[in-house]
mmCIF file of C-alpha atoms and ligand atoms in Angstrom:
data_model
loop_
_atom_site.group_PDB
_atom_site.id
_atom_site.type_symbol
_atom_site.label_atom_id
_atom_site.label_comp_id
_atom_site.label_asym_id
_atom_site.label_seq_id
_atom_site.Cartn_x
_atom_site.Cartn_y
_atom_site.Cartn_z
ATOM 1 C CA UNK A 396 -0.489 -0.525 16.752
ATOM 2 C CA UNK A 397 -1.261 2.854 15.073
ATOM 3 C CA UNK A 398 -3.135 2.624 11.804
ATOM 4 C CA UNK A 399 -1.128 3.304 8.701
ATOM 5 C CA UNK A 400 -2.550 5.740 6.058
ATOM 6 C CA UNK A 401 -0.439 5.502 2.973
ATOM 7 C CA UNK A 402 -1.096 7.636 -0.080
ATOM 8 C CA UNK A 403 -0.456 6.323 -3.649
ATOM 9 C CA UNK A 404 -0.182 9.230 -5.890
ATOM 10 C CA UNK A 405 0.146 7.095 -8.952
ATOM 11 C CA UNK A 406 1.367 8.985 -12.126
ATOM 12 C CA UNK A 407 0.389 12.380 -10.784
ATOM 13 C CA UNK A 408 2.258 15.424 -9.692
ATOM 14 C CA UNK A 409 4.870 17.996 -10.700
ATOM 15 C CA UNK A 410 7.531 19.728 -8.735
ATOM 16 C CA UNK A 411 5.172 22.717 -8.166
ATOM 17 C CA UNK A 412 2.060 20.672 -7.204
ATOM 18 C CA UNK A 413 3.968 18.274 -4.966
ATOM 19 C CA UNK A 414 5.458 21.074 -3.008
ATOM 20 C CA UNK A 415 2.157 22.718 -2.491
ATOM 21 C CA UNK A 416 0.360 19.572 -1.580
ATOM 22 C CA UNK A 417 3.027 18.414 0.904
ATOM 23 C CA UNK A 418 3.174 21.759 2.554
ATOM 24 C CA UNK A 419 -0.681 21.910 3.003
ATOM 25 C CA UNK A 420 -0.442 18.432 4.478
ATOM 26 C CA UNK A 421 2.413 19.304 6.786
ATOM 27 C CA UNK A 422 0.619 22.576 7.940
ATOM 28 C CA UNK A 423 -2.394 20.520 8.666
ATOM 29 C CA UNK A 424 -0.326 18.138 10.842
ATOM 30 C CA UNK A 425 1.057 20.942 12.969
ATOM 31 C CA UNK A 426 0.066 20.899 16.540
ATOM 32 C CA UNK A 427 -0.458 17.926 19.098
ATOM 33 C CA UNK A 428 -2.994 15.187 18.699
ATOM 34 C CA UNK A 429 -2.874 11.384 17.977
ATOM 35 C CA UNK A 430 -2.419 10.845 14.389
ATOM 36 C CA UNK A 431 -2.044 7.680 12.300
ATOM 37 C CA UNK A 432 1.190 6.732 10.848
ATOM 38 C CA UNK A 433 1.509 8.345 7.499
ATOM 39 C CA UNK A 434 3.411 7.726 4.189
ATOM 40 C CA UNK A 435 3.315 8.904 0.604
ATOM 41 C CA UNK A 436 4.235 6.698 -2.125
ATOM 42 C CA UNK A 437 5.315 8.989 -5.026
ATOM 43 C CA UNK A 438 6.611 8.810 -8.591
ATOM 44 C CA UNK A 439 10.337 7.879 -8.671
ATOM 45 C CA UNK A 440 11.513 11.172 -10.253
ATOM 46 C CA UNK A 441 10.205 13.070 -7.110
ATOM 47 C CA UNK A 442 11.949 11.062 -4.621
ATOM 48 C CA UNK A 443 14.615 13.555 -3.944
ATOM 49 C CA UNK A 444 12.330 16.302 -3.883
ATOM 50 C CA UNK A 445 9.994 14.517 -1.451
ATOM 51 C CA UNK A 446 12.896 13.292 0.753
ATOM 52 C CA UNK A 447 13.747 16.927 1.524
ATOM 53 C CA UNK A 448 10.060 18.107 1.876
ATOM 54 C CA UNK A 449 9.309 15.349 4.331
ATOM 55 C CA UNK A 450 12.576 15.426 6.306
ATOM 56 C CA UNK A 451 11.725 15.566 9.939
ATOM 57 C CA UNK A 452 8.074 15.233 9.448
ATOM 58 C CA UNK A 453 5.435 12.644 10.400
ATOM 59 C CA UNK A 454 5.238 11.454 6.891
ATOM 60 C CA UNK A 455 7.284 8.568 5.687
ATOM 61 C CA UNK A 456 8.420 8.204 2.009
ATOM 62 C CA UNK A 457 7.383 5.361 -0.215
ATOM 63 C CA UNK A 458 7.663 4.233 -3.766
ATOM 64 C CA UNK A 459 5.089 2.673 -5.982
ATOM 65 C CA UNK A 460 7.095 -0.187 -7.255
ATOM 66 C CA UNK A 461 10.649 -1.706 -7.055
ATOM 67 C CA UNK A 462 12.540 -3.969 -9.343
ATOM 68 C CA UNK A 463 12.682 -7.718 -8.785
ATOM 69 C CA UNK A 464 16.439 -7.447 -9.493
ATOM 70 C CA UNK A 465 19.301 -6.147 -7.530
ATOM 71 C CA UNK A 466 21.153 -4.276 -10.366
ATOM 72 C CA UNK A 467 22.326 -4.409 -13.837
ATOM 73 C CA UNK A 468 21.013 -4.511 -17.419
ATOM 74 C CA UNK A 469 17.244 -3.745 -16.595
ATOM 75 C CA UNK A 470 16.510 -0.453 -18.409
ATOM 76 C CA UNK A 471 14.056 1.698 -16.828
ATOM 77 C CA UNK A 472 13.909 -0.312 -13.615
ATOM 78 C CA UNK A 473 14.506 1.254 -10.074
ATOM 79 C CA UNK A 474 16.231 -0.895 -7.524
ATOM 80 C CA UNK A 475 15.413 -1.291 -3.843
ATOM 81 C CA UNK A 476 18.993 0.037 -3.106
ATOM 82 C CA UNK A 477 18.232 3.239 -5.146
ATOM 83 C CA UNK A 478 15.056 3.707 -3.124
ATOM 84 C CA UNK A 479 16.907 3.266 0.003
ATOM 85 C CA UNK A 480 19.345 6.025 -0.974
ATOM 86 C CA UNK A 481 16.316 8.382 -0.790
ATOM 87 C CA UNK A 482 15.312 7.090 2.535
ATOM 88 C CA UNK A 483 12.094 5.225 1.266
ATOM 89 C CA UNK A 484 10.583 3.287 4.125
ATOM 90 C CA UNK A 485 7.897 1.649 1.863
ATOM 91 C CA UNK A 486 7.558 0.324 -1.608
ATOM 92 C CA UNK A 487 4.175 -0.787 -3.018
ATOM 93 C CA UNK A 488 4.421 -4.177 -4.823
ATOM 94 C CA UNK A 489 1.850 -5.883 -6.863
ATOM 95 C CA UNK A 490 -0.518 -2.941 -7.326
ATOM 96 C CA UNK A 491 -3.345 -4.119 -9.486
ATOM 97 C CA UNK A 492 -2.421 -1.674 -12.190
ATOM 98 C CA UNK A 493 1.034 -3.217 -12.327
ATOM 99 C CA UNK A 494 -0.494 -6.744 -12.461
ATOM 100 C CA UNK A 495 -3.020 -5.617 -15.066
ATOM 101 C CA UNK A 496 -0.953 -3.371 -17.293
ATOM 102 C CA UNK A 497 2.476 -4.816 -16.896
ATOM 103 C CA UNK A 498 1.821 -8.380 -16.562
ATOM 104 C CA UNK A 499 3.280 -8.832 -13.164
ATOM 105 C CA UNK A 500 2.812 -12.337 -11.868
ATOM 106 C CA UNK A 501 2.413 -13.512 -8.371
ATOM 107 C CA UNK A 502 6.127 -14.870 -8.524
ATOM 108 C CA UNK A 503 7.485 -11.414 -9.785
ATOM 109 C CA UNK A 504 5.613 -9.673 -6.996
ATOM 110 C CA UNK A 505 7.018 -11.923 -4.388
ATOM 111 C CA UNK A 506 10.500 -11.329 -5.773
ATOM 112 C CA UNK A 507 9.962 -7.614 -5.563
ATOM 113 C CA UNK A 508 8.804 -8.006 -1.842
ATOM 114 C CA UNK A 509 11.938 -10.055 -1.147
ATOM 115 C CA UNK A 510 14.158 -7.324 -2.746
ATOM 116 C CA UNK A 511 12.561 -4.661 -0.755
ATOM 117 C CA UNK A 512 12.947 -6.428 2.600
ATOM 118 C CA UNK A 513 16.641 -7.062 1.697
ATOM 119 C CA UNK A 514 17.192 -3.383 1.472
ATOM 120 C CA UNK A 515 15.496 -2.593 4.640
ATOM 121 C CA UNK A 516 12.266 -1.401 2.818
ATOM 122 C CA UNK A 517 8.855 -2.489 3.931
ATOM 123 C CA UNK A 518 6.885 -3.865 1.024
ATOM 124 C CA UNK A 519 3.080 -2.934 0.879
ATOM 125 C CA UNK A 520 2.001 -6.058 -0.848
ATOM 126 C CA UNK A 521 -1.313 -5.441 -2.805
ATOM 127 C CA UNK A 522 -3.735 -8.345 -3.372
ATOM 128 C CA UNK A 523 -7.267 -8.163 -4.593
ATOM 129 C CA UNK A 524 -9.800 -9.779 -6.905
ATOM 130 C CA UNK A 525 -11.429 -8.517 -10.029
ATOM 131 C CA UNK A 526 -15.278 -8.083 -10.280
ATOM 132 C CA UNK A 527 -15.374 -11.169 -12.507
ATOM 133 C CA UNK A 528 -13.507 -13.203 -9.881
ATOM 134 C CA UNK A 529 -15.858 -11.824 -7.060
ATOM 135 C CA UNK A 530 -18.792 -12.633 -9.010
ATOM 136 C CA UNK A 531 -17.461 -16.257 -9.569
ATOM 137 C CA UNK A 532 -17.108 -16.709 -5.839
ATOM 138 C CA UNK A 533 -13.184 -16.740 -6.172
ATOM 139 C CA UNK A 534 -12.420 -13.803 -4.006
ATOM 140 C CA UNK A 535 -10.788 -15.837 -1.177
ATOM 141 C CA UNK A 536 -8.925 -18.125 -3.478
ATOM 142 C CA UNK A 537 -7.348 -15.306 -5.443
ATOM 143 C CA UNK A 538 -6.217 -13.122 -2.389
ATOM 144 C CA UNK A 539 -4.816 -16.256 -0.752
ATOM 145 C CA UNK A 540 -3.023 -17.334 -3.724
ATOM 146 C CA UNK A 541 -1.486 -13.818 -4.233
ATOM 147 C CA UNK A 542 -0.452 -13.597 -0.523
ATOM 148 C CA UNK A 543 0.801 -17.117 -0.475
ATOM 149 C CA UNK A 544 3.405 -16.444 -3.127
ATOM 150 C CA UNK A 545 4.788 -13.571 -1.135
ATOM 151 C CA UNK A 546 4.831 -15.541 2.075
ATOM 152 C CA UNK A 547 6.467 -18.470 0.371
ATOM 153 C CA UNK A 548 9.268 -16.013 -0.888
ATOM 154 C CA UNK A 549 9.876 -13.934 2.297
ATOM 155 C CA UNK A 550 9.407 -16.846 4.628
ATOM 156 C CA UNK A 551 10.637 -15.861 8.121
ATOM 157 C CA UNK A 552 10.294 -12.141 7.216
ATOM 158 C CA UNK A 553 6.530 -12.431 6.838
ATOM 159 C CA UNK A 554 5.923 -10.438 9.999
ATOM 160 C CA UNK A 555 7.737 -7.426 8.433
ATOM 161 C CA UNK A 556 5.327 -6.831 5.355
ATOM 162 C CA UNK A 557 2.412 -4.664 5.126
ATOM 163 C CA UNK A 558 -0.537 -6.216 3.111
ATOM 164 C CA UNK A 559 -3.079 -4.139 1.116
ATOM 165 C CA UNK A 560 -6.404 -5.595 0.308
ATOM 166 C CA UNK A 561 -7.537 -3.700 -2.783
ATOM 167 C CA UNK A 562 -10.529 -5.217 -4.599
ATOM 168 C CA UNK A 563 -9.717 -4.157 -8.182
ATOM 169 C CA UNK A 564 -13.558 -3.187 -8.905
ATOM 170 C CA UNK A 565 -13.115 -0.614 -6.086
ATOM 171 C CA UNK A 566 -9.970 1.187 -7.193
ATOM 172 C CA UNK A 567 -10.560 4.422 -8.695
ATOM 173 C CA UNK A 568 -14.292 3.645 -9.423
ATOM 174 C CA UNK A 569 -15.996 5.398 -6.462
ATOM 175 C CA UNK A 570 -17.291 1.983 -5.494
ATOM 176 C CA UNK A 571 -15.988 0.908 -1.938
ATOM 177 C CA UNK A 572 -16.301 -2.352 -0.460
ATOM 178 C CA UNK A 573 -18.771 -2.370 2.332
ATOM 179 C CA UNK A 574 -16.893 -2.433 5.648
ATOM 180 C CA UNK A 575 -18.269 -5.837 6.548
ATOM 181 C CA UNK A 576 -17.379 -7.193 3.127
ATOM 182 C CA UNK A 577 -13.741 -5.770 3.340
ATOM 183 C CA UNK A 578 -13.448 -7.179 6.964
ATOM 184 C CA UNK A 579 -14.484 -10.654 5.735
ATOM 185 C CA UNK A 580 -11.510 -10.729 3.360
ATOM 186 C CA UNK A 581 -9.175 -9.014 5.930
ATOM 187 C CA UNK A 582 -10.044 -11.904 8.332
ATOM 188 C CA UNK A 583 -9.127 -14.430 5.786
ATOM 189 C CA UNK A 584 -5.798 -12.761 5.149
ATOM 190 C CA UNK A 585 -5.189 -12.312 8.928
ATOM 191 C CA UNK A 586 -5.638 -16.194 9.428
ATOM 192 C CA UNK A 587 -3.245 -16.736 6.610
ATOM 193 C CA UNK A 588 -0.608 -14.521 8.055
ATOM 194 C CA UNK A 589 -1.240 -16.165 11.614
ATOM 195 C CA UNK A 590 -0.341 -19.507 10.040
ATOM 196 C CA UNK A 591 2.845 -18.315 8.545
ATOM 197 C CA UNK A 592 4.419 -16.306 11.308
ATOM 198 C CA UNK A 593 4.796 -16.329 15.139
ATOM 199 C CA UNK A 594 4.053 -12.482 15.030
ATOM 200 C CA UNK A 595 0.928 -11.801 13.067
ATOM 201 C CA UNK A 596 0.056 -8.881 15.256
ATOM 202 C CA UNK A 597 2.957 -6.890 13.603
ATOM 203 C CA UNK A 598 1.484 -7.220 10.024
ATOM 204 C CA UNK A 599 -0.856 -4.449 9.220
ATOM 205 C CA UNK A 600 -3.609 -5.091 6.692
ATOM 206 C CA UNK A 601 -4.626 -1.998 4.793
ATOM 207 C CA UNK A 602 -7.905 -1.654 2.787
ATOM 208 C CA UNK A 603 -7.646 0.293 -0.492
ATOM 209 C CA UNK A 604 -10.300 1.163 -3.058
ATOM 210 C CA UNK A 605 -12.058 4.465 -3.219
ATOM 211 C CA UNK A 606 -11.408 5.089 0.540
ATOM 212 C CA UNK A 607 -12.379 8.760 1.253
ATOM 213 C CA UNK A 608 -12.993 11.266 4.140
ATOM 214 C CA UNK A 609 -16.480 10.146 4.256
ATOM 215 C CA UNK A 610 -16.097 6.399 4.277
ATOM 216 C CA UNK A 611 -12.789 6.012 6.038
ATOM 217 C CA UNK A 612 -13.996 5.863 9.664
ATOM 218 C CA UNK A 613 -16.419 3.055 9.156
ATOM 219 C CA UNK A 614 -13.781 0.957 7.260
ATOM 220 C CA UNK A 615 -10.998 1.700 9.805
ATOM 221 C CA UNK A 616 -13.373 0.646 12.542
ATOM 222 C CA UNK A 617 -13.428 -2.844 11.486
ATOM 223 C CA UNK A 618 -11.189 -5.083 13.708
ATOM 224 C CA UNK A 619 -8.887 -6.385 10.937
ATOM 225 C CA UNK A 620 -8.549 -3.274 9.003
ATOM 226 C CA UNK A 621 -5.292 -1.687 10.197
ATOM 227 C CA UNK A 622 -5.080 1.391 7.782
ATOM 228 C CA UNK A 623 -5.661 2.476 4.317
ATOM 229 C CA UNK A 624 -4.029 2.620 0.885
ATOM 230 C CA UNK A 625 -5.342 5.850 -0.690
ATOM 231 C CA UNK A 626 -5.235 6.744 -4.308
ATOM 232 C CA UNK A 627 -7.435 9.754 -5.514
ATOM 233 C CA UNK A 628 -8.010 11.146 -2.079
ATOM 234 C CA UNK A 629 -4.239 11.323 -1.360
ATOM 235 C CA UNK A 630 -4.049 14.052 -3.890
ATOM 236 C CA UNK A 631 -6.026 16.471 -1.920
ATOM 237 C CA UNK A 632 -4.519 17.629 1.536
ATOM 238 C CA UNK A 633 -7.724 18.045 3.344
ATOM 239 C CA UNK A 634 -9.027 14.544 2.276
ATOM 240 C CA UNK A 635 -5.937 12.813 3.164
ATOM 241 C CA UNK A 636 -5.640 14.453 6.570
ATOM 242 C CA UNK A 637 -9.335 13.713 7.231
ATOM 243 C CA UNK A 638 -8.621 9.989 6.510
ATOM 244 C CA UNK A 639 -5.643 10.036 8.719
ATOM 245 C CA UNK A 640 -7.679 11.603 11.472
ATOM 246 C CA UNK A 641 -10.370 8.957 11.105
ATOM 247 C CA UNK A 642 -7.752 6.276 11.738
ATOM 248 C CA UNK A 643 -6.087 7.817 14.774
HETATM 249 C C1 PEP B 1893 -5.016 2.707 -5.158
HETATM 250 O O1 PEP B 1893 -4.474 3.105 -6.186
HETATM 251 O O2 PEP B 1893 -4.267 1.964 -4.417
HETATM 252 C C2 PEP B 1893 -6.374 3.177 -4.695
HETATM 253 C C3 PEP B 1893 -6.808 2.621 -3.711
HETATM 254 O O3 PEP B 1893 -6.882 4.152 -5.481
HETATM 255 P P1 PEP B 1893 -8.282 4.902 -5.181
HETATM 256 O O4 PEP B 1893 -8.230 5.282 -3.778
HETATM 257 O O5 PEP B 1893 -8.253 6.069 -6.127
HETATM 258 O O6 PEP B 1893 -9.379 3.855 -5.443
#
């Protein structure tokens, strides 16, 4: 299976800068050559713009969150059906910034994953420990608890999710997990998925947390790292393409 390199733009961008960035990426992708599967998870107001910029390209469109509800009186929320209208293939759920700043619980994240799948969207389920939890020796317990909630909710659809291991202490900090450190957690997640589905080989487990053009190759070379979720470096065309090439 090809590696999946997914960008998470977070709350960055404008009509003008998005167009320049995507055009530079698409230009860089021209020509033959094996390339990883690529996706960009963008702020919701730009879905229409991005749908048209990415049409017919190798880059799939994704959202950064999705509502746990189908429709109705949920002011400010964006439903999975709405994302589907803009041809979103992926939706990040349970990003640590959502868990941390918006109080998203494991159960809420699981409902979001379920809603995405029901609309034909692949959830990119983020799990990861804080520095405190790592130092207390709780890393495995935390990521297993977070993933278990999703597996419990999506049940027989477990083989259709993407998981992203994102140690919170590595996100946006410039501190990357050592490849062996990340691999250790990925192996735990792989075993958990294998116990839950007959098709564990279909589930990609991405690493996220200050992945960049320099450290991507060594991370992506680990046996259970199937791609990357890229924050900061997905805002620079050359860096994003270099990471994509590392995973090809
Ligand atoms: C992220 O936000 O998912 C992320 C991994 O960010 P960064 O690459 O900037 O650490």
